C-alpha cells in the first residue's frame, strides 16, 4: 500500500511503529468509540501489529494502514475490516491531530484504492449515534445513511448508524 496525498502518505504497517500505534490508541475517543482498538501495553501493540501485518497476505484482512504526515508523524490509520462477506471502513486520528480534516482526506484517497484492491463495489460504515465527527467523515465522502436505530456494536445493543458507499 502506498498512497501519497498532499499532507501525508498511507502505507503498510511495520513493527517499528508499535510505540506510536500504542500511544495513539490510548485516546479518550478511541476508548469511547472503538474500545477493541485500544492497546493498553506495548506488548499488546506488538501482538496486534504482528497479526495485522500477517493479515495483509490474507483475503479477508483486516487491512489496516498507518497515516504518516509529511513531517514523519504517525497520526493514525485507515482500514477495511471484514463484515461477513463484505467490508467495513474504519479510521482513527490521534486526538492531538483531530479537527484538521485528516480523517476526511484519508478516507477520500483510500476508498478508490482499497475498493480496487479488494475488488468490491460497496463498503459500509458503522458508527455509534453519538460519534458525530465520524458521521461527518462518512457523509463528506458521499456515504449514504441506510440504517439508524439500535443494533449490535462490539457485542452490545447500541444506538448506531449504518452507511454505505457504492
Ligand atoms: C472520528 C475521527 C476519525 C475524526 O477525525 P478528524 O481528523 O478530526 O476528522 P475531520 O477533521 O476530517 O472531520 C471531522 C468533522 O467532525 C466535526 N466534529 C468533530 N467533533 C465533533 C463533535 N463533537 N460534534 C460535532 N462535530 C464534530 C469536525 O468539525 C469536522 O467537521 P467539519 O469539517 O464540517 O468542520 C477521530 O475523532 C477519531 O479518531 N475518533 C476515535 C476513533 C473513531 O471514532 N473512529 C471511527 C469509528 S466509526
XYZ file of C-alpha atoms and ligand atoms in Angstrom:
214
model
C 0.000 0.000 0.000
C 1.324 3.412 -0.877
C -0.957 6.424 -1.327
C 0.520 9.904 -1.428
C -1.767 12.776 -0.515
C -0.918 16.440 -0.087
C -0.222 16.269 3.669
C 0.531 12.576 4.304
C 1.121 9.102 2.957
C -0.918 5.968 3.675
C 1.335 2.929 3.737
C 1.914 -0.529 5.262
C 2.375 -1.119 8.983
C 5.868 -2.134 10.123
C 6.957 -3.409 13.533
C 8.907 -0.212 14.286
C 5.506 1.566 14.538
C 4.491 -0.281 17.742
C 5.223 2.660 20.046
C 3.260 5.202 18.013
C 0.420 2.743 17.403
C 0.087 2.025 21.119
C 0.331 5.673 22.209
C -2.222 6.815 19.622
C -4.620 4.031 20.603
C -4.988 5.303 24.180
C -7.038 8.390 23.217
C -10.291 9.100 25.063
C -12.321 8.994 21.843
C -10.820 5.649 20.897
C -11.759 4.230 24.318
C -15.253 5.624 23.931
C -15.995 4.704 20.321
C -13.722 1.751 19.411
C -12.581 0.182 22.706
C -11.500 -3.012 20.929
C -8.834 -0.978 19.078
C -7.106 0.200 22.282
C -3.728 -1.395 23.158
C -3.097 -0.926 26.881
C 0.546 -2.060 26.748
C 3.420 -2.131 24.283
C 3.199 -5.944 24.336
C -0.473 -5.694 23.241
C 0.576 -3.388 20.393
C 3.364 -5.745 19.302
C 0.958 -8.699 19.189
C -1.650 -6.643 17.331
C 0.797 -5.289 14.751
C 2.252 -8.738 14.116
C -1.259 -10.029 13.469
C -2.226 -7.043 11.303
C 0.945 -7.310 9.194
C 0.217 -11.031 8.708
C -3.333 -10.139 7.646
C -2.031 -8.241 4.584
C -1.460 -11.595 2.889
C -4.986 -12.923 3.581
C -8.139 -12.316 1.534
C -10.307 -11.091 4.442
C -7.937 -8.781 6.339
C -8.388 -6.711 8.411
C -6.392 -4.335 6.213
C -5.040 -1.545 8.421
C -2.751 1.185 7.068
C -0.999 3.942 9.038
C -1.215 7.602 8.060
C 2.214 9.292 8.178
C 2.416 13.060 7.783
C 4.995 14.859 5.644
C 6.696 15.643 8.987
C 7.012 11.853 9.532
C 4.422 11.744 12.357
C 2.228 8.670 12.693
C -1.186 10.273 13.267
C -3.468 7.242 12.969
C -4.799 4.806 10.405
C -7.488 3.895 7.895
C -8.710 0.362 7.499
C -11.065 -2.045 5.761
C -12.344 -4.789 8.071
C -14.399 -7.847 7.145
C -18.149 -7.615 7.749
C -19.384 -11.092 6.902
C -18.537 -11.489 3.214
C -18.306 -7.693 2.798
C -16.129 -4.894 4.208
C -16.465 -2.010 6.631
C -14.293 1.109 6.646
C -12.658 2.372 9.846
C -10.241 5.116 10.890
C -8.570 6.727 13.846
C -6.786 10.060 14.081
C -4.758 10.736 17.244
C -6.524 13.311 19.394
C -3.770 15.923 19.065
C -4.329 15.994 15.284
C -8.139 15.845 15.050
C -10.205 18.712 13.664
C -7.839 19.315 10.726
C -9.651 17.306 8.081
C -7.166 14.408 8.193
C -9.777 11.630 8.521
C -11.918 13.062 5.722
C -8.921 13.380 3.401
C -7.587 9.915 4.303
C -10.940 8.229 3.585
C -11.229 10.135 0.299
C -7.911 8.904 -1.076
C -8.186 5.433 0.489
C -11.627 4.485 -0.888
C -10.785 4.055 -4.593
C -7.533 2.243 -3.835
C -8.938 -0.249 -1.308
C -12.066 -0.924 -3.372
C -9.918 -1.708 -6.404
C -7.549 -3.826 -4.305
C -10.381 -5.864 -2.747
C -12.401 -5.902 -5.988
C -15.527 -4.615 -4.226
C -18.171 -2.166 -5.412
C -19.518 -1.198 -1.980
C -18.192 -0.654 1.526
C -20.040 0.015 4.797
C -19.507 2.469 7.649
C -20.953 1.573 11.066
C -20.874 4.395 13.600
C -22.317 4.996 17.069
C -25.066 7.626 17.069
C -23.055 9.823 19.442
C -19.917 9.755 17.235
C -20.803 12.933 15.317
C -17.283 13.532 13.965
C -17.333 10.090 12.352
C -20.797 10.652 10.761
C -19.340 13.782 9.199
C -16.280 11.987 7.847
C -18.525 9.468 6.062
C -21.124 11.978 4.863
C -18.441 14.312 3.480
C -17.147 11.329 1.484
C -20.509 10.511 -0.101
C -21.590 7.633 2.170
C -25.412 7.233 2.296
C -27.309 6.537 5.517
C -29.094 3.153 5.299
C -29.968 2.456 8.967
C -30.430 4.453 12.154
C -31.501 2.647 15.321
C -30.439 0.032 17.832
C -28.231 -2.861 16.735
C -25.225 -4.836 17.960
C -21.959 -2.881 18.229
C -18.965 -4.764 19.610
C -21.354 -7.274 21.167
C -23.755 -4.795 22.805
C -27.063 -3.223 21.746
C -26.260 0.404 20.912
C -27.833 3.361 19.119
C -25.968 3.471 15.806
C -25.960 4.366 12.136
C -25.041 2.275 9.100
C -23.791 3.943 5.968
C -22.914 2.578 2.544
C -20.605 3.855 -0.189
C -21.060 2.389 -3.676
C -13.692 10.323 14.107
C -12.276 10.842 13.861
C -11.539 9.860 12.969
C -12.341 12.206 13.162
O -11.030 12.601 12.777
P -10.713 14.088 12.266
O -9.414 14.059 11.548
O -10.867 15.044 13.374
O -11.895 14.294 11.220
P -12.095 15.540 10.215
O -11.316 16.708 10.730
O -11.795 15.055 8.837
O -13.670 15.800 10.271
C -14.358 15.783 11.491
C -15.627 16.580 11.352
O -16.401 16.373 12.531
C -16.572 17.620 13.203
N -16.597 17.312 14.638
C -15.594 16.870 15.410
N -16.031 16.648 16.662
C -17.361 16.949 16.652
C -18.384 16.940 17.634
N -18.125 16.527 18.879
N -19.629 17.343 17.274
C -19.892 17.727 16.011
N -18.955 17.742 15.031
C -17.716 17.368 15.348
C -15.433 18.497 12.741
O -15.747 19.854 12.899
C -15.356 18.080 11.266
O -16.434 18.613 10.526
P -16.268 19.909 9.573
O -15.225 19.561 8.569
O -17.634 20.070 8.978
O -15.846 21.012 10.464
C -11.476 10.998 15.197
O -12.205 11.825 16.062
C -11.201 9.675 15.884
O -10.205 9.022 15.580
N -12.062 9.254 16.838
C -11.843 7.989 17.568
C -11.954 6.759 16.697
C -13.286 6.683 15.983
O -14.304 7.112 16.488
N -13.242 6.108 14.779
C -14.432 5.926 13.964
C -15.214 4.750 14.447
S -16.687 4.550 13.470
